[in-house]
mmCIF file of C-alpha atoms in Angstrom:
data_model
loop_
_atom_site.group_PDB
_atom_site.id
_atom_site.type_symbol
_atom_site.label_atom_id
_atom_site.label_comp_id
_atom_site.label_asym_id
_atom_site.label_seq_id
_atom_site.Cartn_x
_atom_site.Cartn_y
_atom_site.Cartn_z
ATOM 1 C CA THR A 1 0.000 0.000 0.000
ATOM 2 C CA ALA A 2 1.290 3.455 -0.936
ATOM 3 C CA ASP A 3 1.992 6.056 1.742
ATOM 4 C CA VAL A 4 2.048 9.145 -0.498
ATOM 5 C CA PHE A 5 0.163 9.921 -3.716
ATOM 6 C CA MET A 6 1.348 12.448 -6.301
ATOM 7 C CA SER A 7 -0.343 13.181 -9.615
ATOM 8 C CA ALA A 8 0.297 15.296 -12.711
ATOM 9 C CA ALA A 9 -3.260 16.644 -12.471
ATOM 10 C CA THR A 10 -5.722 17.623 -9.769
ATOM 11 C CA GLU A 11 -8.557 15.408 -11.063
ATOM 12 C CA GLN A 12 -6.993 12.190 -9.808
ATOM 13 C CA MET A 13 -6.283 13.744 -6.414
ATOM 14 C CA ASN A 14 -9.828 15.094 -6.179
ATOM 15 C CA ASN A 15 -11.186 11.606 -6.873
ATOM 16 C CA LEU A 16 -9.187 10.196 -3.947
ATOM 17 C CA VAL A 17 -10.449 13.001 -1.704
ATOM 18 C CA LYS A 18 -14.037 12.238 -2.736
ATOM 19 C CA GLY A 19 -13.405 8.558 -2.039
ATOM 20 C CA LYS A 20 -12.154 9.504 1.425
ATOM 21 C CA TYR A 21 -8.706 7.999 0.806
ATOM 22 C CA ILE A 22 -7.078 11.399 1.381
ATOM 23 C CA SER A 23 -8.052 14.351 3.568
ATOM 24 C CA LYS A 24 -8.587 17.542 1.566
ATOM 25 C CA GLY A 25 -6.566 19.518 4.096
ATOM 26 C CA ASP A 26 -3.513 17.309 3.494
ATOM 27 C CA VAL A 27 -3.283 18.094 -0.234
ATOM 28 C CA VAL A 28 -0.370 20.332 -1.217
ATOM 29 C CA GLU A 29 0.016 21.860 -4.691
ATOM 30 C CA LEU A 30 3.687 21.067 -5.084
ATOM 31 C CA LEU A 31 4.623 21.985 -8.673
ATOM 32 C CA GLU A 32 3.292 23.644 -11.809
ATOM 33 C CA ASN A 33 4.152 22.550 -15.352
ATOM 34 C CA LYS A 34 3.337 23.630 -18.906
ATOM 35 C CA VAL A 35 1.907 21.733 -21.878
ATOM 36 C CA VAL A 36 3.791 21.997 -25.172
ATOM 37 C CA LEU A 37 3.591 20.843 -28.775
ATOM 38 C CA ILE A 38 6.675 18.946 -29.947
ATOM 39 C CA ALA A 39 8.056 17.513 -33.177
ATOM 40 C CA PRO A 40 11.104 15.410 -34.120
ATOM 41 C CA LYS A 41 14.248 17.559 -33.939
ATOM 42 C CA LYS A 42 15.390 16.472 -37.378
ATOM 43 C CA GLY A 43 13.349 17.576 -40.362
ATOM 44 C CA ASP A 44 10.873 20.365 -40.992
ATOM 45 C CA ALA A 45 7.580 20.230 -39.128
ATOM 46 C CA LYS A 46 4.380 20.818 -41.081
ATOM 47 C CA VAL A 47 2.807 22.449 -38.038
ATOM 48 C CA SER A 48 3.807 25.428 -35.905
ATOM 49 C CA SER A 49 1.029 25.742 -33.345
ATOM 50 C CA PHE A 50 -1.824 23.942 -31.607
ATOM 51 C CA LYS A 51 -4.262 25.652 -33.991
ATOM 52 C CA ASP A 52 -2.779 24.170 -37.178
ATOM 53 C CA ILE A 53 -1.883 20.762 -35.730
ATOM 54 C CA THR A 54 -4.222 18.988 -38.152
ATOM 55 C CA LYS A 55 -1.667 19.702 -40.911
ATOM 56 C CA ALA A 56 0.418 16.919 -39.367
ATOM 57 C CA ASP A 57 0.203 13.382 -40.772
ATOM 58 C CA THR A 58 0.141 11.712 -37.347
ATOM 59 C CA ILE A 59 -0.362 13.121 -33.857
ATOM 60 C CA ALA A 60 0.771 11.470 -30.609
ATOM 61 C CA LEU A 61 -1.340 12.098 -27.496
ATOM 62 C CA GLY A 62 -1.831 10.557 -24.094
ATOM 63 C CA ASP A 63 -5.112 8.677 -23.771
ATOM 64 C CA PRO A 64 -7.569 11.164 -22.207
ATOM 65 C CA LYS A 65 -9.306 8.292 -20.427
ATOM 66 C CA SER A 66 -6.336 7.660 -18.158
ATOM 67 C CA VAL A 67 -3.432 10.020 -18.910
ATOM 68 C CA PRO A 68 -3.477 13.556 -17.427
ATOM 69 C CA ALA A 69 -1.434 14.968 -20.332
ATOM 70 C CA GLY A 70 -4.040 13.564 -22.703
ATOM 71 C CA GLN A 71 -6.820 15.207 -20.707
ATOM 72 C CA TYR A 72 -5.065 18.559 -20.963
ATOM 73 C CA ALA A 73 -4.611 18.024 -24.719
ATOM 74 C CA GLN A 74 -8.306 17.252 -25.131
ATOM 75 C CA GLU A 75 -9.209 20.448 -23.268
ATOM 76 C CA ILE A 76 -6.892 22.481 -25.495
ATOM 77 C CA PHE A 77 -8.215 21.122 -28.778
ATOM 78 C CA THR A 78 -11.828 21.204 -27.620
ATOM 79 C CA ASN A 79 -11.472 24.908 -26.851
ATOM 80 C CA LEU A 80 -9.742 25.445 -30.198
ATOM 81 C CA LYS A 81 -12.664 23.584 -31.802
ATOM 82 C CA ASN A 82 -10.497 21.053 -33.646
ATOM 83 C CA TRP A 83 -10.682 18.053 -31.298
ATOM 84 C CA ASN A 84 -12.754 15.922 -33.694
ATOM 85 C CA ASP A 85 -10.211 16.437 -36.488
ATOM 86 C CA VAL A 86 -7.291 15.800 -34.131
ATOM 87 C CA LYS A 87 -8.767 12.477 -32.980
ATOM 88 C CA LYS A 88 -8.810 11.183 -36.568
ATOM 89 C CA LYS A 89 -5.020 11.536 -36.810
ATOM 90 C CA ALA A 90 -4.144 10.671 -33.221
ATOM 91 C CA SER A 91 -2.356 7.682 -31.746
ATOM 92 C CA PHE A 92 -3.061 7.447 -28.028
ATOM 93 C CA GLY A 93 -0.296 6.426 -25.634
ATOM 94 C CA THR A 94 -0.687 4.845 -22.219
ATOM 95 C CA ASN A 95 1.597 7.470 -20.660
ATOM 96 C CA VAL A 96 3.349 10.704 -21.601
ATOM 97 C CA THR A 97 6.750 9.016 -21.923
ATOM 98 C CA GLU A 98 5.378 6.777 -24.666
ATOM 99 C CA VAL A 99 4.111 9.859 -26.509
ATOM 100 C CA LEU A 100 7.503 11.525 -26.157
ATOM 101 C CA ASN A 101 9.319 8.466 -27.522
ATOM 102 C CA TRP A 102 6.992 8.162 -30.519
ATOM 103 C CA VAL A 103 7.805 11.714 -31.554
ATOM 104 C CA ALA A 104 11.527 11.359 -30.792
ATOM 105 C CA LYS A 105 11.757 8.293 -33.039
ATOM 106 C CA GLY A 106 9.721 9.915 -35.807
ATOM 107 C CA SER A 107 6.809 7.489 -35.463
ATOM 108 C CA ALA A 108 4.547 10.530 -35.037
ATOM 109 C CA SER A 109 4.777 13.902 -36.799
ATOM 110 C CA CYS A 110 4.119 15.777 -33.567
ATOM 111 C CA GLY A 111 2.796 15.275 -30.056
ATOM 112 C CA VAL A 112 1.634 16.946 -26.879
ATOM 113 C CA VAL A 113 3.659 16.518 -23.694
ATOM 114 C CA TYR A 114 4.743 18.468 -20.622
ATOM 115 C CA ALA A 115 7.492 21.069 -20.973
ATOM 116 C CA THR A 116 9.684 19.070 -18.594
ATOM 117 C CA ASP A 117 9.378 15.976 -20.800
ATOM 118 C CA ALA A 118 10.399 17.957 -23.864
ATOM 119 C CA THR A 119 13.584 19.181 -22.173
ATOM 120 C CA SER A 120 14.517 15.636 -21.170
ATOM 121 C CA ASN A 121 14.847 14.348 -24.747
ATOM 122 C CA LYS A 122 17.407 15.797 -27.178
ATOM 123 C CA ASP A 123 15.616 14.280 -30.185
ATOM 124 C CA VAL A 124 12.549 16.543 -29.980
ATOM 125 C CA LYS A 125 11.976 20.260 -30.349
ATOM 126 C CA VAL A 126 9.255 22.469 -28.893
ATOM 127 C CA LEU A 127 7.027 24.116 -31.474
ATOM 128 C CA ALA A 128 4.652 25.979 -29.184
ATOM 129 C CA GLU A 129 3.299 26.299 -25.676
ATOM 130 C CA ALA A 130 -0.410 25.716 -25.117
ATOM 131 C CA PRO A 131 -2.388 28.974 -25.514
ATOM 132 C CA ALA A 132 -3.630 30.314 -22.189
ATOM 133 C CA ASP A 133 -7.149 30.786 -23.576
ATOM 134 C CA ALA A 134 -7.266 27.140 -24.694
ATOM 135 C CA LEU A 135 -5.835 25.497 -21.564
ATOM 136 C CA LYS A 136 -7.641 27.122 -18.661
ATOM 137 C CA THR A 137 -6.885 24.337 -16.183
ATOM 138 C CA PRO A 138 -3.531 24.932 -14.429
ATOM 139 C CA VAL A 139 -1.126 22.001 -14.771
ATOM 140 C CA ILE A 140 -0.662 21.411 -11.056
ATOM 141 C CA TYR A 141 1.128 18.454 -9.432
ATOM 142 C CA PRO A 142 -0.596 17.825 -6.072
ATOM 143 C CA VAL A 143 0.791 15.531 -3.373
ATOM 144 C CA ALA A 144 -0.668 14.124 -0.142
ATOM 145 C CA ALA A 145 -0.322 11.290 2.344
ATOM 146 C CA LEU A 146 -2.989 8.574 2.237
ATOM 147 C CA LYS A 147 -5.190 8.134 5.289
ATOM 148 C CA LYS A 148 -4.544 4.397 5.549
ATOM 149 C CA SER A 149 -0.787 4.651 5.247
ATOM 150 C CA LYS A 150 0.918 2.169 7.572
ATOM 151 C CA ASN A 151 3.777 4.624 8.020
ATOM 152 C CA LYS A 152 1.953 7.418 9.794
ATOM 153 C CA VAL A 153 3.431 10.876 9.327
ATOM 154 C CA LYS A 154 3.936 12.694 12.602
ATOM 155 C CA THR A 155 4.217 16.443 13.105
ATOM 156 C CA GLY A 156 7.697 17.535 12.121
ATOM 157 C CA ASP A 157 8.362 14.585 9.807
ATOM 158 C CA ASN A 158 9.408 15.185 6.214
ATOM 159 C CA LEU A 159 6.617 14.045 3.894
ATOM 160 C CA ILE A 160 8.779 14.011 0.763
ATOM 161 C CA GLY A 161 12.181 15.255 -0.301
ATOM 162 C CA PHE A 162 13.103 16.900 -3.606
ATOM 163 C CA SER A 163 15.973 18.735 -5.275
ATOM 164 C CA LYS A 164 15.238 22.386 -6.057
ATOM 165 C CA SER A 165 18.138 22.538 -8.535
ATOM 166 C CA ALA A 166 16.832 19.496 -10.423
ATOM 167 C CA ILE A 167 13.354 21.027 -10.545
ATOM 168 C CA ALA A 168 14.725 24.295 -11.964
ATOM 169 C CA ALA A 169 16.879 22.417 -14.495
ATOM 170 C CA HIS A 170 13.750 20.803 -15.925
ATOM 171 C CA GLY A 171 11.958 24.115 -16.375
ATOM 172 C CA LEU A 172 9.606 23.835 -13.394
ATOM 173 C CA ARG A 173 8.950 26.514 -10.827
ATOM 174 C CA ASP A 174 9.553 25.440 -7.255
ATOM 175 C CA VAL A 175 7.593 26.722 -4.296
ATOM 176 C CA THR A 176 8.852 26.791 -0.735
ATOM 177 C CA MET A 177 5.930 25.862 1.475
ATOM 178 C CA LEU A 178 5.149 26.827 5.044
ATOM 179 C CA ILE A 179 2.835 24.243 6.589
ATOM 180 C CA VAL A 180 1.192 25.180 9.889
ATOM 181 C CA THR A 181 -0.217 22.100 11.603
ATOM 182 C CA ASN A 182 -1.592 23.879 14.681
ATOM 183 C CA GLY A 183 -3.291 26.790 12.969
ATOM 184 C CA ASP A 184 -5.872 27.213 15.728
ATOM 185 C CA GLU A 185 -3.060 28.100 18.149
ATOM 186 C CA CYS A 186 -1.331 30.629 15.881
ATOM 187 C CA PRO A 187 -2.029 34.337 15.415
ATOM 188 C CA PRO A 188 -2.982 35.553 11.909
ATOM 189 C CA VAL A 189 -0.187 35.194 9.351
ATOM 190 C CA LYS A 190 0.660 38.287 7.277
ATOM 191 C CA LEU A 191 2.311 37.492 3.932
ATOM 192 C CA MET A 192 5.015 39.895 2.753
ATOM 193 C CA SER A 193 4.356 39.853 -1.003
ATOM 194 C CA GLY A 194 5.557 41.857 -3.970
ATOM 195 C CA MET A 195 9.299 41.484 -3.370
ATOM 196 C CA ASP A 196 12.213 39.203 -4.125
ATOM 197 C CA ALA A 197 12.955 36.660 -1.422
ATOM 198 C CA VAL A 198 16.477 35.628 -0.435
ATOM 199 C CA ALA A 199 16.840 32.361 1.461
ATOM 200 C CA GLY A 200 17.921 32.942 5.049
ATOM 201 C CA GLU A 201 17.557 36.713 4.778
ATOM 202 C CA THR A 202 14.162 37.867 3.569
ATOM 203 C CA VAL A 203 11.055 37.674 5.767
ATOM 204 C CA VAL A 204 8.196 36.358 3.614
ATOM 205 C CA ALA A 205 5.622 36.062 6.392
ATOM 206 C CA GLU A 206 5.169 37.280 9.916
ATOM 207 C CA MET A 207 2.794 36.524 12.775
#
């Protein structure tokens, strides 16, 4: 049985909250990513944006039924009103890595993946980032401990560990979180916003 669940979309986390496997108050929005259109690095791409993607011969997408990246792609193309045409040329992968590999090997003319996936493979190039008016759902990676975890997390324990430098190297924004577990005993927290923060020097919040 898993102790911690992390997803590339909020839908899966919300389903676990609804099923009472996770407490809503334990969910932390850890990372934010972007969705991009990619093509094989070698050769000239027939497409240049999400709007003209149907010019491609074959399109690689994650399966919207089970793959978060595919669900984001469906939202994008539905809002651009070309989803039905995209489906006719699409090959659906079981995960985003499969989609990335199809494009890298030239098995697909283009594909839709996360920005971090695109930077991890030297055989693909990014053609465009998803338009903000087409992808209105933020690409958030939530994380939380499961209620029935055998390894109970106690106050002060580290839930997960991650490398900020590795996150930045992959094009993700990292967020330093302050988690107050005894909020009813604390005075109101005033956030000091609108300024650059320097680790160990800048006060970002005060009580």
